[in-house]
Short mmCIF file of C-alpha atoms in Angstrom, two decimals:
data_model
loop_
_atom_site.label_atom_id
_atom_site.label_comp_id
_atom_site.label_asym_id
_atom_site.label_seq_id
_atom_site.Cartn_x
_atom_site.Cartn_y
_atom_site.Cartn_z
CA UNK M 89 104.65 147.90 79.23
CA UNK M 90 106.25 145.51 81.64
CA UNK M 91 104.88 142.12 82.67
CA UNK M 92 106.79 141.97 85.92
CA UNK M 93 105.14 142.17 89.26
CA UNK M 94 107.82 143.81 91.46
CA UNK M 95 105.94 143.47 94.74
CA UNK M 96 105.23 139.84 94.16
CA UNK M 97 108.63 138.91 92.77
CA UNK M 98 110.29 140.20 95.88
CA UNK M 99 110.58 137.48 98.51
CA UNK M 100 107.16 135.73 98.42
CA UNK M 101 106.42 133.46 101.36
CA UNK M 102 108.80 130.59 100.91
CA UNK M 103 108.80 126.97 101.94
CA UNK M 104 112.06 126.73 103.71
CA UNK M 105 112.03 123.01 104.38
CA UNK M 106 109.52 120.21 104.19
CA UNK M 107 110.52 116.75 105.32
CA UNK M 108 108.28 113.71 106.14
CA UNK M 109 108.16 109.90 106.22
CA UNK M 110 107.98 109.04 102.56
CA UNK M 111 105.53 106.64 100.94
CA UNK M 112 107.13 103.22 101.03
CA UNK M 113 106.40 99.60 101.75
CA UNK M 114 107.99 99.85 105.13
CA UNK M 115 108.90 102.74 107.40
CA UNK M 116 111.81 102.84 109.82
CA UNK M 117 111.13 105.30 112.59
CA UNK M 118 114.76 105.13 113.60
CA UNK M 119 115.58 107.13 110.52
CA UNK M 120 113.18 109.93 111.31
CA UNK M 121 114.49 113.21 112.58
CA UNK M 122 113.70 113.58 116.20
CA UNK M 123 112.53 116.47 118.39
CA UNK M 124 115.92 117.21 119.81
CA UNK M 125 117.57 117.39 116.42
CA UNK M 126 114.72 119.57 115.16
CA UNK M 127 115.04 121.83 118.20
CA UNK M 128 118.79 122.29 117.63
CA UNK M 129 118.08 123.05 113.90
CA UNK M 130 115.76 125.88 114.80
CA UNK M 131 118.17 127.15 117.35
CA UNK M 132 121.02 127.33 114.88
CA UNK M 133 118.79 128.86 112.23
CA UNK M 134 117.60 131.65 114.67
CA UNK M 135 121.32 132.35 115.59
CA UNK M 136 122.39 132.55 111.94
CA UNK M 137 119.44 134.81 110.93
CA UNK M 138 120.23 137.33 113.58
CA UNK M 139 116.62 138.60 114.11
CA UNK M 140 116.13 142.20 115.11
CA UNK M 141 112.84 143.86 115.87
CA UNK M 142 112.29 147.57 115.14
CA UNK M 143 109.60 149.65 116.70
CA UNK M 144 108.33 152.59 114.64
CA UNK M 145 105.18 154.42 113.59
CA UNK M 146 104.33 153.71 109.90
CA UNK M 147 104.38 157.45 109.39
CA UNK M 148 108.13 157.39 110.27
CA UNK M 149 109.00 154.52 107.95
CA UNK M 150 110.06 155.33 104.47
CA UNK M 151 108.85 152.88 101.99
CA UNK M 152 110.13 152.74 98.40
CA UNK M 153 108.51 150.65 95.59
CA UNK M 154 110.94 149.95 92.68
CA UNK M 155 111.43 147.54 89.86
CA UNK M 156 113.86 145.55 92.03
CA UNK M 157 111.33 145.19 94.80
CA UNK M 158 110.20 147.09 97.85
CA UNK M 159 112.48 148.56 100.57
CA UNK M 160 111.83 150.21 103.90
CA UNK M 161 114.11 152.64 105.81
CA UNK M 162 113.70 153.23 109.53
CA UNK M 163 114.49 156.80 110.81
CA UNK M 164 117.43 157.22 113.16
CA UNK M 165 118.75 160.44 114.97
CA UNK M 166 121.20 160.65 112.00
CA UNK M 167 118.53 160.21 109.27
CA UNK M 168 117.28 157.28 107.35
CA UNK M 169 119.05 153.92 108.03
CA UNK M 170 120.16 151.66 105.22
CA UNK M 171 117.27 150.14 103.08
CA UNK M 172 115.87 146.78 104.07
CA UNK M 173 114.08 144.47 101.76
CA UNK M 174 110.29 144.12 102.29
CA UNK M 175 108.72 140.71 101.84
CA UNK M 176 105.34 140.23 100.32
CA UNK M 177 104.06 139.01 103.70
CA UNK M 178 105.16 142.16 105.48
CA UNK M 179 103.89 144.33 102.65
CA UNK M 180 100.44 142.84 102.99
CA UNK M 181 100.44 143.23 106.79
CA UNK M 182 101.58 146.95 106.42
CA UNK M 183 99.03 147.61 103.80
CA UNK M 184 96.14 146.78 106.06
CA UNK M 185 97.24 149.51 108.38
CA UNK M 186 98.35 152.10 105.84
CA UNK M 187 96.28 151.66 102.80
CA UNK M 188 92.48 151.84 102.25
CA UNK M 189 90.61 148.65 101.57
CA UNK M 190 92.01 146.70 98.53
CA UNK M 191 94.86 149.10 98.41
CA UNK M 192 97.52 146.53 98.23
CA UNK M 193 95.85 144.77 95.29
CA UNK M 194 95.57 148.11 93.47
CA UNK M 195 99.33 148.70 93.88
CA UNK M 196 100.26 145.29 92.79
CA UNK M 197 98.04 145.41 89.63
CA UNK M 198 99.22 148.91 88.77
CA UNK M 199 102.83 147.93 89.00
CA UNK M 200 102.08 144.89 86.82
CA UNK M 201 100.61 147.19 84.04
CA UNK M 202 103.56 149.65 83.97
CA UNK M 203 106.59 149.89 86.31
CA UNK M 204 106.78 153.65 85.43
CA UNK M 205 103.92 154.00 87.89
CA UNK M 206 106.14 152.91 90.87
CA UNK M 207 107.32 156.39 91.81
CA UNK M 208 103.55 157.48 91.99
CA UNK M 209 102.81 154.43 94.12
CA UNK M 210 105.58 155.21 96.42
CA UNK M 211 104.24 158.79 96.86
CA UNK M 212 100.73 157.41 97.37
CA UNK M 213 101.97 155.12 100.08
CA UNK M 214 103.72 157.99 101.85
CA UNK M 215 100.55 160.12 101.73
CA UNK M 216 98.44 157.45 103.44
CA UNK M 217 101.24 156.64 105.96
CA UNK M 218 101.32 160.25 107.35
CA UNK M 219 98.20 159.69 109.40
CA UNK M 220 99.50 156.35 110.87
CA UNK M 221 100.87 157.22 114.17
CA UNK M 222 100.45 153.93 116.19
CA UNK M 223 103.84 152.35 116.92
CA UNK M 224 104.19 148.86 115.28
CA UNK M 225 106.85 146.18 115.49
CA UNK M 226 108.78 145.25 112.41
CA UNK M 227 110.38 141.76 112.59
CA UNK M 228 113.56 141.54 110.48
CA UNK M 229 116.14 138.83 109.92
CA UNK M 230 118.97 137.87 107.58
CA UNK M 231 117.90 135.79 104.70
CA UNK M 232 119.74 134.05 101.75
CA UNK M 233 118.58 135.19 98.31
CA UNK M 234 118.62 132.89 95.19
CA UNK M 235 121.86 134.47 94.09
CA UNK M 236 123.43 133.53 97.35
CA UNK M 237 123.67 136.95 98.84
CA UNK M 238 122.76 137.44 102.53
CA UNK M 239 120.54 140.36 103.15
CA UNK M 240 118.32 141.71 105.96
CA UNK M 241 114.58 141.61 105.24
CA UNK M 242 111.44 142.63 106.97
CA UNK M 243 109.51 139.33 107.48
CA UNK M 244 106.45 140.77 109.31
CA UNK M 245 104.76 143.75 110.96
CA UNK M 246 102.91 143.08 114.15
CA UNK M 247 101.15 145.22 116.73
CA UNK M 248 102.77 146.20 120.10
CA UNK M 249 100.52 143.65 121.83
CA UNK M 250 102.28 140.85 119.97
CA UNK M 251 104.54 138.70 122.24
CA UNK M 252 107.17 136.54 120.61
CA UNK M 253 107.23 132.80 121.02
CA UNK M 254 109.73 130.96 118.89
CA UNK M 255 109.52 127.68 117.10
CA UNK M 256 112.39 126.49 119.23
CA UNK M 257 110.47 127.22 122.38
CA UNK M 258 107.57 125.10 121.24
CA UNK M 259 109.86 122.33 120.22
CA UNK M 260 111.55 122.42 123.64
CA UNK M 261 108.13 122.27 125.29
CA UNK M 262 107.23 119.13 123.16
CA UNK M 263 110.65 117.64 123.95
CA UNK M 264 110.08 118.21 127.72
CA UNK M 265 106.61 116.69 127.50
CA UNK M 266 107.25 113.71 125.19
CA UNK M 267 110.96 112.95 125.29
CA UNK M 268 112.99 112.62 122.04
CA UNK M 269 110.11 111.34 119.93
CA UNK M 270 110.33 110.85 116.11
CA UNK M 271 108.78 113.55 113.91
CA UNK M 272 107.00 112.15 111.04
CA UNK M 273 106.48 115.52 109.27
CA UNK M 274 108.20 118.91 109.69
CA UNK M 275 107.08 121.88 107.48
CA UNK M 276 108.57 125.31 107.81
CA UNK M 277 107.65 128.40 105.69
CA UNK M 278 108.43 132.06 106.24
CA UNK M 279 105.18 132.33 108.22
CA UNK M 280 104.44 128.91 109.82
CA UNK M 281 105.99 125.85 111.38
CA UNK M 282 104.00 122.60 111.43
CA UNK M 283 105.17 119.25 112.77
CA UNK M 284 103.52 115.91 113.28
CA UNK M 285 104.45 113.42 116.02
CA UNK M 286 103.33 109.88 115.89
CA UNK M 287 101.01 108.57 118.75
CA UNK M 288 102.60 110.12 121.96
CA UNK M 289 101.68 107.05 123.97
CA UNK M 290 104.30 104.96 122.04
CA UNK M 291 105.99 104.38 118.69
CA UNK M 292 104.00 101.13 117.70
CA UNK M 293 102.24 101.12 114.34
CA UNK M 294 101.15 98.93 111.46
CA UNK M 295 101.47 99.93 107.84
CA UNK M 296 98.17 100.91 106.30
CA UNK M 297 96.43 101.42 109.69
CA UNK M 298 95.24 104.89 110.92
CA UNK M 299 97.06 105.82 114.09
CA UNK M 300 96.91 108.89 116.41
CA UNK M 301 99.25 111.79 116.10
CA UNK M 302 99.78 115.05 117.61
CA UNK M 303 100.15 118.12 115.24
CA UNK M 304 101.87 121.31 116.48
CA UNK M 305 101.79 124.75 114.78
CA UNK M 306 103.51 128.13 115.52
CA UNK M 307 104.12 131.34 113.66
CA UNK M 308 106.82 133.96 114.35
CA UNK M 309 105.26 136.49 112.12
CA UNK M 310 101.76 136.89 113.58
CA UNK M 311 100.01 134.67 111.15
CA UNK M 312 98.63 132.05 113.52
CA UNK M 313 98.51 131.10 117.19
CA UNK M 314 100.59 128.36 118.74
CA UNK M 315 98.48 125.20 118.38
CA UNK M 316 98.49 121.63 119.62
CA UNK M 317 96.08 119.63 117.72
CA UNK M 318 95.02 115.93 117.37
CA UNK M 319 94.95 113.94 114.11
CA UNK M 320 95.06 110.55 112.44
CA UNK M 321 97.87 109.33 110.22
CA UNK M 322 98.45 106.39 107.96
CA UNK M 323 102.06 105.29 107.18
CA UNK M 324 101.17 103.56 103.94
CA UNK M 325 100.35 106.77 102.19
CA UNK M 326 101.90 109.35 104.53
CA UNK M 327 98.26 110.41 104.86
CA UNK M 328 96.96 112.77 107.57
CA UNK M 329 93.39 113.70 108.78
CA UNK M 330 92.53 116.75 110.65
CA UNK M 331 90.40 116.88 113.79
CA UNK M 332 86.69 117.59 113.58
CA UNK M 333 86.05 119.21 116.97
CA UNK M 334 87.58 122.11 118.85
CA UNK M 335 87.80 119.77 121.74
CA UNK M 336 90.77 118.12 120.05
CA UNK M 337 92.91 121.13 119.89
CA UNK M 338 94.48 123.80 122.07
CA UNK M 339 95.38 127.30 120.91
CA UNK M 340 97.41 130.15 122.49
CA UNK M 341 97.64 133.72 120.97
CA UNK M 342 100.99 135.38 121.01
CA UNK M 343 100.14 137.95 123.72
CA UNK M 344 101.05 138.51 127.34
CA UNK M 345 103.31 135.87 129.01
CA UNK M 346 104.11 133.46 126.32
CA UNK M 347 106.05 131.19 128.71
CA UNK M 348 102.51 130.04 129.65
CA UNK M 349 102.38 128.18 126.36
CA UNK M 350 105.37 126.01 127.33
CA UNK M 351 103.93 125.36 130.76
CA UNK M 352 100.52 124.24 129.24
CA UNK M 353 101.79 122.24 126.31
CA UNK M 354 102.19 118.91 128.22
CA UNK M 355 98.55 118.93 129.45
CA UNK M 356 97.33 119.89 125.96
CA UNK M 357 99.23 116.94 124.32
CA UNK M 358 97.68 114.53 126.85
CA UNK M 359 94.21 116.02 126.26
CA UNK M 360 94.20 115.93 122.41
CA UNK M 361 95.79 112.36 122.46
CA UNK M 362 92.97 111.13 124.68
CA UNK M 363 90.32 112.90 122.59
CA UNK M 364 91.67 111.26 119.40
CA UNK M 365 90.69 107.82 120.60
CA UNK M 366 87.09 108.81 119.80
CA UNK M 367 88.14 109.99 116.28
CA UNK M 368 89.90 106.65 115.67
CA UNK M 369 86.78 104.75 116.63
CA UNK M 370 84.78 106.97 114.29
CA UNK M 371 87.09 106.41 111.48
CA UNK M 372 86.89 102.64 111.87
CA UNK M 373 83.04 102.81 111.72
CA UNK M 374 83.31 104.69 108.41
CA UNK M 375 85.10 101.80 106.77
CA UNK M 376 81.77 99.87 106.74
CA UNK M 377 79.54 102.76 105.52
CA UNK M 378 78.95 102.96 101.82
CA UNK M 379 77.75 105.89 99.70
CA UNK M 380 75.24 105.48 96.75
CA UNK M 381 77.41 107.63 94.53
CA UNK M 382 80.73 108.34 96.34
CA UNK M 383 82.12 110.53 93.59
CA UNK M 384 79.20 112.84 93.50
CA UNK M 385 79.10 112.97 97.27
CA UNK M 386 82.77 113.89 97.37
CA UNK M 387 82.43 116.48 94.70
CA UNK M 388 79.55 118.21 96.44
CA UNK M 389 81.46 118.32 99.75
CA UNK M 390 84.52 119.85 98.20
CA UNK M 391 82.65 122.39 96.19
CA UNK M 392 80.80 123.48 99.25
CA UNK M 393 84.18 124.64 100.59
CA UNK M 394 85.11 126.31 97.30
CA UNK M 395 87.97 123.88 96.41
CA UNK M 396 89.25 124.22 92.91
CA UNK M 397 88.07 121.86 90.24
CA UNK M 398 91.70 120.54 89.71
CA UNK M 399 91.82 119.32 93.33
CA UNK M 400 88.23 118.01 93.13
CA UNK M 401 89.32 115.83 90.07
CA UNK M 402 92.42 114.69 91.90
CA UNK M 403 90.54 113.51 94.90
CA UNK M 404 87.75 111.66 93.00
CA UNK M 405 89.91 110.20 90.22
CA UNK M 406 93.19 109.60 91.98
CA UNK M 407 92.87 109.80 95.76
CA UNK M 408 89.67 107.73 96.21
CA UNK M 409 90.98 105.13 93.75
CA UNK M 410 94.46 104.85 95.19
CA UNK M 411 95.12 101.29 96.41
CA UNK M 412 96.11 102.63 99.80
CA UNK M 413 92.71 104.29 100.42
CA UNK M 414 89.84 102.33 101.92
CA UNK M 415 87.34 100.47 99.66
CA UNK M 416 86.10 102.72 96.81
CA UNK M 417 82.55 103.84 97.68
CA UNK M 418 82.93 103.85 101.41
CA UNK M 419 82.88 106.90 103.61
CA UNK M 420 86.36 106.03 104.81
CA UNK M 421 87.50 105.89 101.15
CA UNK M 422 86.21 109.43 100.48
CA UNK M 423 88.13 110.69 103.65
CA UNK M 424 91.26 108.89 102.61
CA UNK M 425 91.00 110.32 98.96
CA UNK M 426 90.82 113.82 100.39
CA UNK M 427 93.63 113.46 102.89
CA UNK M 428 95.86 111.69 100.45
CA UNK M 429 95.62 114.55 97.87
CA UNK M 430 96.10 117.02 100.76
CA UNK M 431 99.74 115.74 101.21
CA UNK M 432 100.69 117.26 97.80
CA UNK M 433 99.36 120.73 98.52
CA UNK M 434 100.85 123.82 100.12
CA UNK M 435 100.53 124.02 103.91
CA UNK M 436 97.26 125.98 103.99
CA UNK M 437 95.50 123.82 101.28
CA UNK M 438 96.67 120.69 103.06
CA UNK M 439 95.05 121.84 106.31
CA UNK M 440 91.89 122.88 104.45
CA UNK M 441 91.42 119.49 102.84
CA UNK M 442 92.20 117.59 106.04
CA UNK M 443 89.60 119.67 107.92
CA UNK M 444 87.05 119.08 105.10
CA UNK M 445 87.75 115.42 105.29
CA UNK M 446 87.26 115.42 109.11
CA UNK M 447 83.94 117.29 108.60
CA UNK M 448 82.85 114.77 105.96
CA UNK M 449 83.57 111.93 108.33
CA UNK M 450 81.52 113.43 111.23
CA UNK M 451 78.62 114.57 109.01
CA UNK M 452 78.64 111.34 106.99
CA UNK M 453 78.21 109.13 110.08
CA UNK M 454 75.21 111.23 111.13
CA UNK M 455 73.72 110.96 107.59
CA UNK M 456 74.13 107.15 107.48
CA UNK M 457 71.15 104.86 107.69
CA UNK M 458 71.60 101.06 107.82
CA UNK M 459 75.29 101.70 106.92
CA UNK M 460 74.45 103.60 103.71
CA UNK M 461 74.43 107.19 102.68
CA UNK M 462 71.87 108.16 100.05
CA UNK M 463 72.91 110.87 97.56
CA UNK M 464 70.15 113.06 96.16
CA UNK M 465 69.89 112.94 92.30
#
């Protein structure tokens, strides 16, 4: 018996870098990384990673599952090429095309029980792949492993309708639209880039006061659209809040002429920035609205979205009681508690908690009567 999970141990989705304005008594925007430097960073990273896309039918791609991980070989006129590492992300994308429903989970669990089953799982994959004759695009690049070796890996598999749009292109579009603005947060994983830019109308702020920001997302692996989205941010607690209406975001799929994204980014930034004025007014109203039982109210809202008990406890016992959050018991305090704890989570959980907080803000204002929200026993 072997407790290893080869398919999970091999190159899980990594956080490549995560930098943000730190929690402090004062913030110097002059020390922030700016858009131009960030664009250059991504350009250099793309050059060093030497991305190469392969187009092949799954039936023509040899996949081997072993105790050192998973590998693929693309067929050439001279036979199979050298093996290329397969990331967990790419494995899951390929599994949706090749395997029956829940097939990837079955393989991972079986490998976990006994690695002697790996040859059987490799044969099972090949059997299912025989009928998959739709060409797909396999996105590969050089990566640095923990032991320092540089190897090529399959980062994603996407359909032929997928059209690339790089992180550097989105950053250049933001730079063209805004100038060399400071970036208060930059988050890069193997699947997503996320950045936050302070109020595009200027760089003025006060510690502890919610101010407008623009958030931008992109994926080079088919995991999400390019997005420009509004939000609020507090410098005291490096605290973010997601938008609560589709009117405050613009989304572009990676299909067709992706240069249209760059052309439309400036108008999208102006639109979401203007729309966030309303959200800022809404948040300020929530400061003076109080909840009969704020802890119970927050717990119910979080559990409605299936948030783990650990995070629920962190929000109610730490986030809502933090000295940088609005007064305990207020609607704004609940929102602050959620968004404060969000900053300590992974990129997807962070977005989830911020969006929940934004929804709580909107629904709480509707439920309030005479500046109070009653909580049913």
